[in-house]
Each structure stands twice: as C-alpha cells, then as structure tokens.
Coordinates of C-alpha atoms and ligand atoms in Angstrom, one line a residue:
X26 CA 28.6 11.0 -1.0
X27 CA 25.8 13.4 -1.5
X28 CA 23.8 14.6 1.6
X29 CA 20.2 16.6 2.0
X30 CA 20.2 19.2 3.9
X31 CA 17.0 20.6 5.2
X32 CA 15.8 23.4 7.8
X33 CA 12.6 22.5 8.9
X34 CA 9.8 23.9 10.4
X35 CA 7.7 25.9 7.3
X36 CA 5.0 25.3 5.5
X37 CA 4.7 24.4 1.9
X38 CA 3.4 26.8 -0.2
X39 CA 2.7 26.5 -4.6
X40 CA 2.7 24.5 -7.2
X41 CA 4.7 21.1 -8.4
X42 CA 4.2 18.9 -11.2
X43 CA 4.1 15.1 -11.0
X44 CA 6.7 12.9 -12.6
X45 CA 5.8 9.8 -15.0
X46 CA 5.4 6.7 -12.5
X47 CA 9.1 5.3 -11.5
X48 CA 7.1 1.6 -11.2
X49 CA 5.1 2.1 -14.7
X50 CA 8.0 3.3 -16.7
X51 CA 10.4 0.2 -15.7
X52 CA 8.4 -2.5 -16.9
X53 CA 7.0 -0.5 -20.2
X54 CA 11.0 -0.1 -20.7
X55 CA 11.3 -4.1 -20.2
X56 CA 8.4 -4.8 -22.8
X57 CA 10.3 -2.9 -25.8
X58 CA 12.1 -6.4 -25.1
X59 CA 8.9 -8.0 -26.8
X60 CA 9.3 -6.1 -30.4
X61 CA 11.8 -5.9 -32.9
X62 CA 9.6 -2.5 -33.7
X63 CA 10.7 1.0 -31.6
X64 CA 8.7 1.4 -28.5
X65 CA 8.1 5.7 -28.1
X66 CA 7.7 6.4 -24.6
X67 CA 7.0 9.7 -23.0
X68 CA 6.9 11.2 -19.3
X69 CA 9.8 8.9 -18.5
X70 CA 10.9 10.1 -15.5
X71 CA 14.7 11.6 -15.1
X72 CA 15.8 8.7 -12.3
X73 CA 18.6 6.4 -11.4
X74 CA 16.4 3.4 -11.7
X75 CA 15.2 4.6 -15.5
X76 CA 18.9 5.2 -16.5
X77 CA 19.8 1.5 -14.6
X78 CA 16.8 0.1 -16.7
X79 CA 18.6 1.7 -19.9
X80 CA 22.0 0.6 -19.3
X81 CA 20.3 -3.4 -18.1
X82 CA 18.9 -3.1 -22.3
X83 CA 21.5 -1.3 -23.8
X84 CA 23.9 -3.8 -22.9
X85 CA 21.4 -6.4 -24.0
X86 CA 21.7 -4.5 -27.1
X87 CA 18.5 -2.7 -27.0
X88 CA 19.2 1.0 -29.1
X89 CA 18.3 3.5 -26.4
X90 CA 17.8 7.5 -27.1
X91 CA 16.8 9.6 -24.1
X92 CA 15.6 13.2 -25.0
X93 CA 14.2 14.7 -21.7
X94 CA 11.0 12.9 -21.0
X95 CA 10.7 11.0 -24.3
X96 CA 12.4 7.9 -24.9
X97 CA 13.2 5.1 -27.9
X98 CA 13.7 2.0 -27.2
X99 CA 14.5 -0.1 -30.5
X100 CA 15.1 -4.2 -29.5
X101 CA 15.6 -5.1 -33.1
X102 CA 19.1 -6.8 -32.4
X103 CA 19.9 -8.2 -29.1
X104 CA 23.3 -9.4 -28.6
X105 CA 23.1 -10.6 -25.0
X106 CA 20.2 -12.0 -23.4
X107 CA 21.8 -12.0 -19.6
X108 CA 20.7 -9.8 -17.1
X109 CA 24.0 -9.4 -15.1
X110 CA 24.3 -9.4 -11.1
X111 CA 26.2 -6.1 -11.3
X112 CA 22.7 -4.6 -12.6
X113 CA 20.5 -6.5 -10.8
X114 CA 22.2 -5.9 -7.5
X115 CA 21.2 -2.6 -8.1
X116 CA 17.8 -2.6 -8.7
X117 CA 15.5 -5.5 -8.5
X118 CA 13.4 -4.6 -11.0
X119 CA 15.6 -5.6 -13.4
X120 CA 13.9 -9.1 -13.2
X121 CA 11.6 -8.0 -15.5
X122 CA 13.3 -8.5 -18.5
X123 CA 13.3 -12.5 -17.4
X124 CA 9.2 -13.1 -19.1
X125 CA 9.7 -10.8 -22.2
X126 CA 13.2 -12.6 -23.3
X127 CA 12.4 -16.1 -22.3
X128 CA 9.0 -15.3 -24.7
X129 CA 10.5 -13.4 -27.6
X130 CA 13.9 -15.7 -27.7
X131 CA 13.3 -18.5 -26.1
X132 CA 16.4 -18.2 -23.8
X133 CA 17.3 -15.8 -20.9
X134 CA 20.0 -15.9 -17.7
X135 CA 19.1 -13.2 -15.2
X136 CA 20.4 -12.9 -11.7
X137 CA 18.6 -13.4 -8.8
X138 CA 18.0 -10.6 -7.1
X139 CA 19.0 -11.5 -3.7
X140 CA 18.4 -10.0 -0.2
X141 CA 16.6 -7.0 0.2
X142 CA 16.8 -3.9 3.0
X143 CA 13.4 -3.8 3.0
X144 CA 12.2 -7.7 3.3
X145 CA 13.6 -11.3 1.8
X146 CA 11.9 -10.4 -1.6
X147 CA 11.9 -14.0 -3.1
X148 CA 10.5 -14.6 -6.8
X149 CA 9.6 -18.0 -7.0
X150 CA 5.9 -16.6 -8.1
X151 CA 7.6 -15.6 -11.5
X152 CA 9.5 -18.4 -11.5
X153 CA 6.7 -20.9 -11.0
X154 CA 4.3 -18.8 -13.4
X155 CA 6.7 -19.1 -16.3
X156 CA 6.9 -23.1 -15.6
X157 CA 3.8 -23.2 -15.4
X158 CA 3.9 -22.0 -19.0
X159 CA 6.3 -24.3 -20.2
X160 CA 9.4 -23.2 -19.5
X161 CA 12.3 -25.5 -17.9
X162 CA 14.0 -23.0 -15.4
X163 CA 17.4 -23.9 -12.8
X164 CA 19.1 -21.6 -10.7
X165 CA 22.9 -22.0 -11.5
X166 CA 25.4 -19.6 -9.8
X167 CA 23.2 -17.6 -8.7
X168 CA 21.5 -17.3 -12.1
X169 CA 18.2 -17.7 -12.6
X170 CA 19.0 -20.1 -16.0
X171 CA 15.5 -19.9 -18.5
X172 CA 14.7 -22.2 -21.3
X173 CA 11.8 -22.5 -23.4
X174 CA 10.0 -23.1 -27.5
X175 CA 6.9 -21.0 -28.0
X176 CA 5.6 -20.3 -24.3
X177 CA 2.0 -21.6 -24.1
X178 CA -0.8 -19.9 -22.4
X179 CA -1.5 -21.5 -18.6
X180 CA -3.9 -20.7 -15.8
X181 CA -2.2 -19.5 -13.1
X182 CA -3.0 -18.9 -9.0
X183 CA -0.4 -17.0 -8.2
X184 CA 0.4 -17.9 -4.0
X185 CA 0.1 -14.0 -3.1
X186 CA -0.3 -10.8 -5.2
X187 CA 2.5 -9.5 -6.6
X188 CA 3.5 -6.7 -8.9
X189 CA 6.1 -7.4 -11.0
X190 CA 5.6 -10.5 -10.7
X191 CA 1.9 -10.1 -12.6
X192 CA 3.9 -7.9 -15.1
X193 CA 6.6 -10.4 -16.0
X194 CA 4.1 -13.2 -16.5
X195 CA 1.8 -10.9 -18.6
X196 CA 4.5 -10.0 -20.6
X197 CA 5.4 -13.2 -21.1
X198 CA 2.0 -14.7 -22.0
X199 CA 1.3 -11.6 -24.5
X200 CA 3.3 -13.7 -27.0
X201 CA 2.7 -17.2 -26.0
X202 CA 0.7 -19.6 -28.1
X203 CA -2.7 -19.7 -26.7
X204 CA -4.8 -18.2 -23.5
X205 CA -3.2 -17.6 -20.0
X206 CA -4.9 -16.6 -16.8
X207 CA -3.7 -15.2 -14.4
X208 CA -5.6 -15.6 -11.0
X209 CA -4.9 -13.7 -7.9
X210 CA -3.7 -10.8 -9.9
X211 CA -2.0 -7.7 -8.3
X212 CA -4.2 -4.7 -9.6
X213 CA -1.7 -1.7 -9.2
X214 CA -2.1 1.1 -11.6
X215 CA 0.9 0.5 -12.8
X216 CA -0.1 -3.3 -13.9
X217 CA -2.7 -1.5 -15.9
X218 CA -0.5 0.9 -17.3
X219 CA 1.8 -1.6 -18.9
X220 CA -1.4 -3.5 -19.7
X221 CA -2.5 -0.5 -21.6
X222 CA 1.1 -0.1 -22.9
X223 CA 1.4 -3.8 -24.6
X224 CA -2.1 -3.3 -25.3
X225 CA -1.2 -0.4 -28.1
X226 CA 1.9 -2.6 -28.9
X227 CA -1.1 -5.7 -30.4
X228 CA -1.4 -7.6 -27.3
X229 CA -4.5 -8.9 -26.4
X230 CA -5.3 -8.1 -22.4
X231 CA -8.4 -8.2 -20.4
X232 CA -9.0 -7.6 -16.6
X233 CA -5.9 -5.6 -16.1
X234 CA -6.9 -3.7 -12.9
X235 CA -8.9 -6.5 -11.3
X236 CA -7.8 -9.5 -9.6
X237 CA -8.2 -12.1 -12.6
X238 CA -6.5 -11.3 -16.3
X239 CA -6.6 -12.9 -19.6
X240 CA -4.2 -12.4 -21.9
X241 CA -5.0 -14.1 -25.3
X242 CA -1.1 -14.6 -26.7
X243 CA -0.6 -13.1 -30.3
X244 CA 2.6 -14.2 -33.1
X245 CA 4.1 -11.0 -32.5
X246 CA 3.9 -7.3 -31.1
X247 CA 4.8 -4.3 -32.8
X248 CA 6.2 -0.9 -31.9
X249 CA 4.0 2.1 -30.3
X250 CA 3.9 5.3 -28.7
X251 CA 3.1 5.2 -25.4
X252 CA 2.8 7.9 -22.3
X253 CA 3.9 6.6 -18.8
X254 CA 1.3 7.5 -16.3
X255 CA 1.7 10.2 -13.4
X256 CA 3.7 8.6 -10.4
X257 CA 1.0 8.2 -7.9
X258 CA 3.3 7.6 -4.8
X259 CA 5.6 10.7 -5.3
X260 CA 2.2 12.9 -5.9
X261 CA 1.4 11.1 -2.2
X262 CA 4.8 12.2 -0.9
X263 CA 4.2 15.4 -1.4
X264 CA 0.7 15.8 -0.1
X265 CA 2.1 13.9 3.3
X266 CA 4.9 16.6 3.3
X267 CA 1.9 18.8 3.0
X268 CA -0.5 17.3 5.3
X269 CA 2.9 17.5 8.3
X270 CA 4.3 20.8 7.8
X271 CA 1.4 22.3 6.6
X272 CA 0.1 24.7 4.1
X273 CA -1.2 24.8 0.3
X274 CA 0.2 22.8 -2.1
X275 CA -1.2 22.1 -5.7
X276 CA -0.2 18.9 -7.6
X277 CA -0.6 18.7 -11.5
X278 CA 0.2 16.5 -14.1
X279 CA -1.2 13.6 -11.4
X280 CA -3.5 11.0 -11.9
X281 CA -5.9 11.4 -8.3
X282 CA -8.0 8.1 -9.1
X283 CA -4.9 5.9 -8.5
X284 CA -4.6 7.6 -5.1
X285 CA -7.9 6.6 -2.9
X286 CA -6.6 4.8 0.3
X287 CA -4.2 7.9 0.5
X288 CA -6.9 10.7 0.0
X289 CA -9.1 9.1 2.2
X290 CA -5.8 9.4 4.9
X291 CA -5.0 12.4 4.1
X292 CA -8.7 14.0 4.9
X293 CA -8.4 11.9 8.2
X294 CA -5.9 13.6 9.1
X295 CA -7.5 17.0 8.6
X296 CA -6.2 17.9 5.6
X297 CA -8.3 19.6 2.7
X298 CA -8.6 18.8 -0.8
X299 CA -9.5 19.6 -3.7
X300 CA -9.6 17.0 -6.7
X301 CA -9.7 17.9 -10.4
X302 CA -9.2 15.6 -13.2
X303 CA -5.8 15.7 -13.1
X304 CA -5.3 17.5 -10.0
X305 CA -4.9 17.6 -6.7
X306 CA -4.5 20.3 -4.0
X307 CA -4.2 20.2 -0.6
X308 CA -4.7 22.5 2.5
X309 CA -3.7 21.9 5.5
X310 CA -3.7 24.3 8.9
X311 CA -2.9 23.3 12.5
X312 CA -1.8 20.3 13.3
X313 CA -2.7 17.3 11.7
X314 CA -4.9 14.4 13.4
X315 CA -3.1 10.9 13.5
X316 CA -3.9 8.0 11.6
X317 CA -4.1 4.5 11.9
X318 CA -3.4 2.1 8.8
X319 CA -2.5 -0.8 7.0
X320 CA -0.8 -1.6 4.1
X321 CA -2.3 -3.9 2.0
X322 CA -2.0 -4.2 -2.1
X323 CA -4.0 -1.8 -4.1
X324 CA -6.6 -0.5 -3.9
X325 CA -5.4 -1.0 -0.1
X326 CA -3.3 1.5 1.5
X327 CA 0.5 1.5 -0.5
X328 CA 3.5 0.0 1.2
X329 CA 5.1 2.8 -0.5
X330 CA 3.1 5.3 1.2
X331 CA 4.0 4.2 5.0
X332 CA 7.2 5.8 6.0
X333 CA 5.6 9.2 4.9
X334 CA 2.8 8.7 7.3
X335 CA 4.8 7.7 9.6
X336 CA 6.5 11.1 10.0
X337 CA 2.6 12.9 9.2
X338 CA 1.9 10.7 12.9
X339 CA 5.0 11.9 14.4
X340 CA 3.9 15.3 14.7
X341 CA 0.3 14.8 14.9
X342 CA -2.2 14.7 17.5
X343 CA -2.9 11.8 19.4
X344 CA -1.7 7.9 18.5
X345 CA -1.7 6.1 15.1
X346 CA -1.3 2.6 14.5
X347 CA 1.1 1.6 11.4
X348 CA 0.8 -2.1 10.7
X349 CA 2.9 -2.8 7.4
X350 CA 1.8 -6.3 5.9
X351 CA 3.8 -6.4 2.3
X352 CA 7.6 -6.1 3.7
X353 CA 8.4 -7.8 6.9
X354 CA 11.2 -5.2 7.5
X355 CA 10.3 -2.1 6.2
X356 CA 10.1 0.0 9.3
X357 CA 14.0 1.0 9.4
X358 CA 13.1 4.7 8.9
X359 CA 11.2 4.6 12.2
X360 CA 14.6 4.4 14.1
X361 CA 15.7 7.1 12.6
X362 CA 12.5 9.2 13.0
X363 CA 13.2 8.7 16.5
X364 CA 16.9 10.9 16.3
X365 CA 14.4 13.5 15.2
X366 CA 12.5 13.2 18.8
X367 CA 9.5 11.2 17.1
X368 CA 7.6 9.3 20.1
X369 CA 7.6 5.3 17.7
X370 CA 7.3 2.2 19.6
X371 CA 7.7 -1.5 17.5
X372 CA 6.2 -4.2 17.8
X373 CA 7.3 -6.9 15.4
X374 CA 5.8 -5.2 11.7
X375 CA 3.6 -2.1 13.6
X376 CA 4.8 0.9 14.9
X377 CA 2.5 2.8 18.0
X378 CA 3.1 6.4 16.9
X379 CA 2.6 8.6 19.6
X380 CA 2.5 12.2 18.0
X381 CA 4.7 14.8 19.9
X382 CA 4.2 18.6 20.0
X383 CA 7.7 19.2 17.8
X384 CA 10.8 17.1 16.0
X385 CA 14.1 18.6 16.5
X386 CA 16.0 18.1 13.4
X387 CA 19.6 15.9 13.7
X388 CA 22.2 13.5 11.5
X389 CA 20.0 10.8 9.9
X390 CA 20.9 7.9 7.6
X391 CA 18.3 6.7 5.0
X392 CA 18.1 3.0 4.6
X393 CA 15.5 2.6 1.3
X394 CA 14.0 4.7 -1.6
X395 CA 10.6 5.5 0.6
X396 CA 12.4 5.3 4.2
X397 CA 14.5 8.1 3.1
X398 CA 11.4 10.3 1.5
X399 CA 10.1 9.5 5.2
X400 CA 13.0 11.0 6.3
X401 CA 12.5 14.5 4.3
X402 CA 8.8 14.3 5.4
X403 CA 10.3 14.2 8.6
X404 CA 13.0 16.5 8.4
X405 CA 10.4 19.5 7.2
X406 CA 8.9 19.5 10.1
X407 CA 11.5 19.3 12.3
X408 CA 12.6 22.2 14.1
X409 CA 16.1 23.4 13.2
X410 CA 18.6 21.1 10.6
X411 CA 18.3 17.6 9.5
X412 CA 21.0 16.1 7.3
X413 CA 20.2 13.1 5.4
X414 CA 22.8 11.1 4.7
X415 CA 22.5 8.1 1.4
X416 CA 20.2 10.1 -0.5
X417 CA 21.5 8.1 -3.4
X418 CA 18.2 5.8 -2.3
X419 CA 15.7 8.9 -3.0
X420 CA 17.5 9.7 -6.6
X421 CA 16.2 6.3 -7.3
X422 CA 12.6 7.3 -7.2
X423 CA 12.0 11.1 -7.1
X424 CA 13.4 13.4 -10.1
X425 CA 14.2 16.9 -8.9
X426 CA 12.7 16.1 -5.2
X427 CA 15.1 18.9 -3.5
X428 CA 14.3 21.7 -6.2
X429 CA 10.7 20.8 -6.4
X430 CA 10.0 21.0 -2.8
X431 CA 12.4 24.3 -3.1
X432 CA 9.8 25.7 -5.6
X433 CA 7.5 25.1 -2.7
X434 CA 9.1 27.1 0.1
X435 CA 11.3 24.3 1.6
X436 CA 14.5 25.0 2.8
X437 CA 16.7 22.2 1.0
X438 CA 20.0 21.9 -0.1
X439 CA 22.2 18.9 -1.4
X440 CA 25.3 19.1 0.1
X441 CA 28.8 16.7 -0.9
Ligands
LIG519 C1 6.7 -3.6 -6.4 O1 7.8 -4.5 -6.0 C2 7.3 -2.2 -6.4 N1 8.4 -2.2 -7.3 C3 7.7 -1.8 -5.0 O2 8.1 -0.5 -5.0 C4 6.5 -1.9 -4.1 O3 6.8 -1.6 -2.8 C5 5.9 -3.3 -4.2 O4 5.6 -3.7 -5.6 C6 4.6 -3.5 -3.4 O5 3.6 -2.6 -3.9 C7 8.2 -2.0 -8.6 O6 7.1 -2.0 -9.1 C8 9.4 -1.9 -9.5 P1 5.8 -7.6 -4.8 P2 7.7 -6.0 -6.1 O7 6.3 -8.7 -5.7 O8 6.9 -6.3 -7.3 C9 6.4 -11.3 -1.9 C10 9.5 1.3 -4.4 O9 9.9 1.9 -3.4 N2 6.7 -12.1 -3.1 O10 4.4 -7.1 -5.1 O11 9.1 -6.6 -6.0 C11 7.3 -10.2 -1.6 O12 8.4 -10.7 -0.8 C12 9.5 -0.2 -4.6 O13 9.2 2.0 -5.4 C13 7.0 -13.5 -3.0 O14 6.9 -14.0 -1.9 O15 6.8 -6.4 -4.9 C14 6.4 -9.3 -0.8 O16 6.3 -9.7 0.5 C15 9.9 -0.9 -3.4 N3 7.3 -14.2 -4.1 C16 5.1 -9.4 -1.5 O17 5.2 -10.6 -2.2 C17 7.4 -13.6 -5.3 O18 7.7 -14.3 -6.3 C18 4.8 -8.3 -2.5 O19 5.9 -8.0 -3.3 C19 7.2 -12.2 -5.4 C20 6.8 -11.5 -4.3

C-alpha cells in the first residue's frame, strides 16, 4: 500500500493550480442520470471518487468517456438502476444517484451507506424528502428499496442542513410534476453549482445558495455543457499548508468568494493575502498566531477545513479552540498529530490546541480524506520525516497533491 513520505520543515514557495471541486463534480455526474441527452462536463477533477462515480453509472449503463478534464456522460440507456453495496461502501456519495433515478424511472435500489470513520452519517433526510414527494421507500437487505409514478413537487423542512441531501432532493424535484420547496436548505457552493448545472440542462431553480429553494419541476431535461467549479477546500489546504510552514504561495484557477470563513482564519493567523478574481496568494513569515473556530455549514467555517487548522495550531503561537459541530467523530487525525509532538487535548467534539515551538516528524496513519491532508499539513512542518501511511484516503480528494506541493518546494515522495 502506497505511503507519503515527506521531510518537513521548508517553506512553500510558487505557484499551483486548483482542481474542479471533488463535491461539485459528483453530484453534476449523478444528474446526467436525469437526461437521455449527453451531459459535457469539464474541469473534472483526476480522483478516485470521480472514477468510483464513473464506474457506479457505467455499470448502470451510463456511456462514460473521460479525456483529461472533460468528460461525457450519455444516460440514454440504463440497464440497471441499482446502486450496489460494493460501490457504495466505497464512497457515500454514491447516494446520489437515489433522487435522479427514482425521478427519471420511477424505480431505484441503492445501498445504504452504512457507518462512517468520520460520524454515523444517517440519510433519513433524503429518505423522508423523497416521501415527502410521493415516493413509497423500504429498506430491505440493506437496500434502500425506491418506488414511485411522476414525483410531485412538496414543501419540505429538512430536520438539519445537509448537502447531498439538498442535492438529491433537488435533483429529484427538477423533474417532478409541480413546485417543491425545500426549507432549511444547505447553501454550499457546490449546491449552487449543481443548481447552476441542472439549471443549463432546463431545470427551473431558484434560491440555490440561500437557505430556502424552489424548484419549479419541468417534463424533461436535456443535455449541456457544463464546467465544474474550482475545489474550494483543496485551494484551503493549500493556503493552511502555507499559512504553517510558511512562505509565498499563489493559487489560480480558484474561486476565492466560496472561501470567506477560511480567509478570514487565515489573516487571523497572520497570514497575508492577496485576492484577485480568480486568485489567491498568500504570505506568510514567522510563525503563525492560533486560531479558535467552529465548524458550522457554509458560509460557516468547513468541516472540511478543520484537520488542516488543526496542524496550522499545532505550530502556532498561543492556544486555539477547535469545536467541530457537523461530525461527532471527526477528530481522529488529532491523535495522530500528537506522534508528531503536537500539544492537542479532547474534550468530547473540541480539541485545546496548545501550539508548540516545533513537530518532529514520525510513522503516522491517516484515518479520512481531510484527516490525512491534516496529516501532510502537519508533516511539512515537522522537523525531519513523516510517513503517511493509507494515503489511498487523500487520492480520494486531491489530484496530484504530492507533485503539486513538489512544484512548491515540498519535499514529498510516494513511496510502496
Ligand atoms: C458533504 O457530505 C460532503 N460530501 C462532505 O465532504 C462534507 O464534509 C459534508 O457535506 C459537510 O459539509 C459531499 O459533498 C460528497 P451532510 P454529506 O449530509 O452531504 C447529518 C469530504 O471530505 N445528516 O451535509 O454526507 C450528518 O450525519 C466529505 O470531501 C443526517 O442526520 O454531509 C451530519 O452530521 C466528507 N441525516 C450532518 O447531517 C441525513 O439524512 C451534515 O451532513 C443527512 C445528514
């Protein structure tokens, strides 16, 4: 199993393009489900989860043709509309395909996802949305078992805010007969990007971005071309790594309005930037002040974004307070962040970060996608060698992380 290797202690110095959003480009993939017209997608990003999202549709039928960051998705014929444990396992978001099925055909068996490393992950808010809407739904063998005529339009309070479950329901509604709202509304970027997305496909969307959308159902959707947006949480991971070890790093091809509550951190912690329209560049010299935060849903601070603070307050000055309030167990990496020498105290969901003067790098396990980019935060700072072991989590999310942090100076190998 594939290994990082990384010899901390330099700064980061250049320049790095952003990837298309991981979280955007899953669901857009999942709507092609919605048209029997080719869905033309560009800045896909090169990742694990993309090419689990293909193989879910391909064997669903869906005609898939990769060529570097452009992608064709053609759902004209689907053969199979089962989303099978051995994908889902693999990557929850493979739920998504449950709304645009149960809509287009009527029918759809998809796997619950199951436990989670991260938190118990339930999704009985897409569950009770699409009932809501007409659907009769059971849970049989571990299969979440779909049946539904024409979906029709519902208002909705969804119990909390949650991502993909807002995506699956407006999927779902884009081609049911009549108005839905949905109330309580997560308002991620990346909701509006597949609004955006289904928007060009004919579907009828407002509110996408706020807490309360209306999606006006239409007969049918049709195919378009469609860019992903710039992943907002990797361009984060890479200005933490800056803000920690240090240095100048420019960010293009990002999308800086979709990262506030991590800008605003970022220049607490000392750091200086410079935002452009679709760029970001930091500076950072010394050692960085710690930061308390929370995670909350956008435009609150991302539960994607905490592990890489965590190791920015590792090696800061002074005590930050991490409270994480999305995941009830997402604070795995912080025992490992302590091999490194990091000063972490836990109680129940926040960690007292006490910054210490240096890390000394060591053997460390990854235990999630954004523990483990923690973890490389971590490990360039730390003085000496860190070796990551389960990276498999981080080719997940981050397309070329080792060579783009590489281009910027980083010492960082992947090793078998
Ligand atoms: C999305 O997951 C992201 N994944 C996650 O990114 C991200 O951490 C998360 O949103 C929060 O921002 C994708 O977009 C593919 P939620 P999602 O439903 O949609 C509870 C990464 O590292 N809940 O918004 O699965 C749930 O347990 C990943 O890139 C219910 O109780 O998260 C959690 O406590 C990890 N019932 C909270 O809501 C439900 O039906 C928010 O989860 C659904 C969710």
């Amino acid at each position: 199993m594939d290994k990082l290797r990384i010899s901390g202690g330099r700064p980061l110095e250049g320049e790095v393009r952003v990837s298309g959003a991981k979280n955007a480009a899953l669901p857009i993939m999942c709507a092609a489900l919605l048209t029997d017209r080719p869905l033309a997608l560009a800045n896909v990003p090169a990742l694990a989860d993309v090419a689990t999202a293909g193989k879910l549709l391909g064997q669903m039928g869906v005609a898939v043709e990769r060529d570097g960051g452009r992608m064709t998705l053609d759902a004209r014929r689907i053969t199979s509309r089962v989303a099978p444990y051995e994908l889902v396992k693999t990557m929850r978001a493979s739920v998504l395909v449950l709304g645009p099925l149960l809509a287009r055909f009527g029918e759809a068996r998809v796997s619950l996802p199951g436990g989670c490393a991260i938190g118990a992950r339930p999704v009985d808010q897409h569950i009770k949305g699409l009932q809501a809407m007409g659907a009769a739904i059971a849970i049989e063998q571990g299969y979440i078992e779909a049946r539904a005529g024409r979906l029709r339009g519902a208002r909705i309070v969804m119990d909390l805010v949650t991502v993909t479950g807002t995506e699956n329901l407006m999927m779902a509604a884009a081609l049911a007969e009549g108005t839905t709202v949905l109330e309580n509304a997560a308002r991620e970027p990346e909701v509006v990007d597949l609004a955006r997305c289904l928007a060009a496909m004919g579907a009828k969307i407002e509110g996408a971005g706020s807490d309360v959308i209306r999606v006006e159902g239409v007969g049918r959707l049709e195919g378009a071309d469609y860019r992903v947006m710039p992943d907002r949480i990797e361009t984060g991971t890479f200005l933490a790594a800056a803000a920690a070890a240090g240095g100048r790093v420019r960010l293009t091809g990002a999308a800086p309005q979709t990262l506030d509550a991590t800008l605003a951190k970022l220049r607490e912690a000392g750091a200086k930037l410079a935002v452009g329209e679709d760029s970001i560049a930091i500076e950072m010299s010394g050692r960085p002040a710690s930061v308390s935060l929370r995670t909350a849903p956008y435009p609150g601070f991302a539960t994607d974004m905490q592990a890489q603070f965590m190791a920015l307050d590792a090696v800061a000055e002074g005590t930050g307070v991490i409270t994480e309030t999305i995941f009830e167990n997402r604070m795995m990496h912080a025992l490992e962040m302590q091999r490194l020498g990091a000063d972490i105290t836990i109680q129940g969901t926040t960690a007292v970060v006490k910054g210490v003067g240096r890390l000394q790098g060591a053997n460390v396990m990854a235990t999630d996608l954004r523990a483990s980019a923690g973890l490389v935060v971590a490990g360039l700072v730390a003085q000496g060698e860190t070796l990551i072991d389960r990276i498999y989590h981080l080719d997940r999310g981050y397309e070329a992380l080792e060579k783009k942090l590489g281009a910027l100076g980083a010492r960082i190998e992947r090793v078998k």
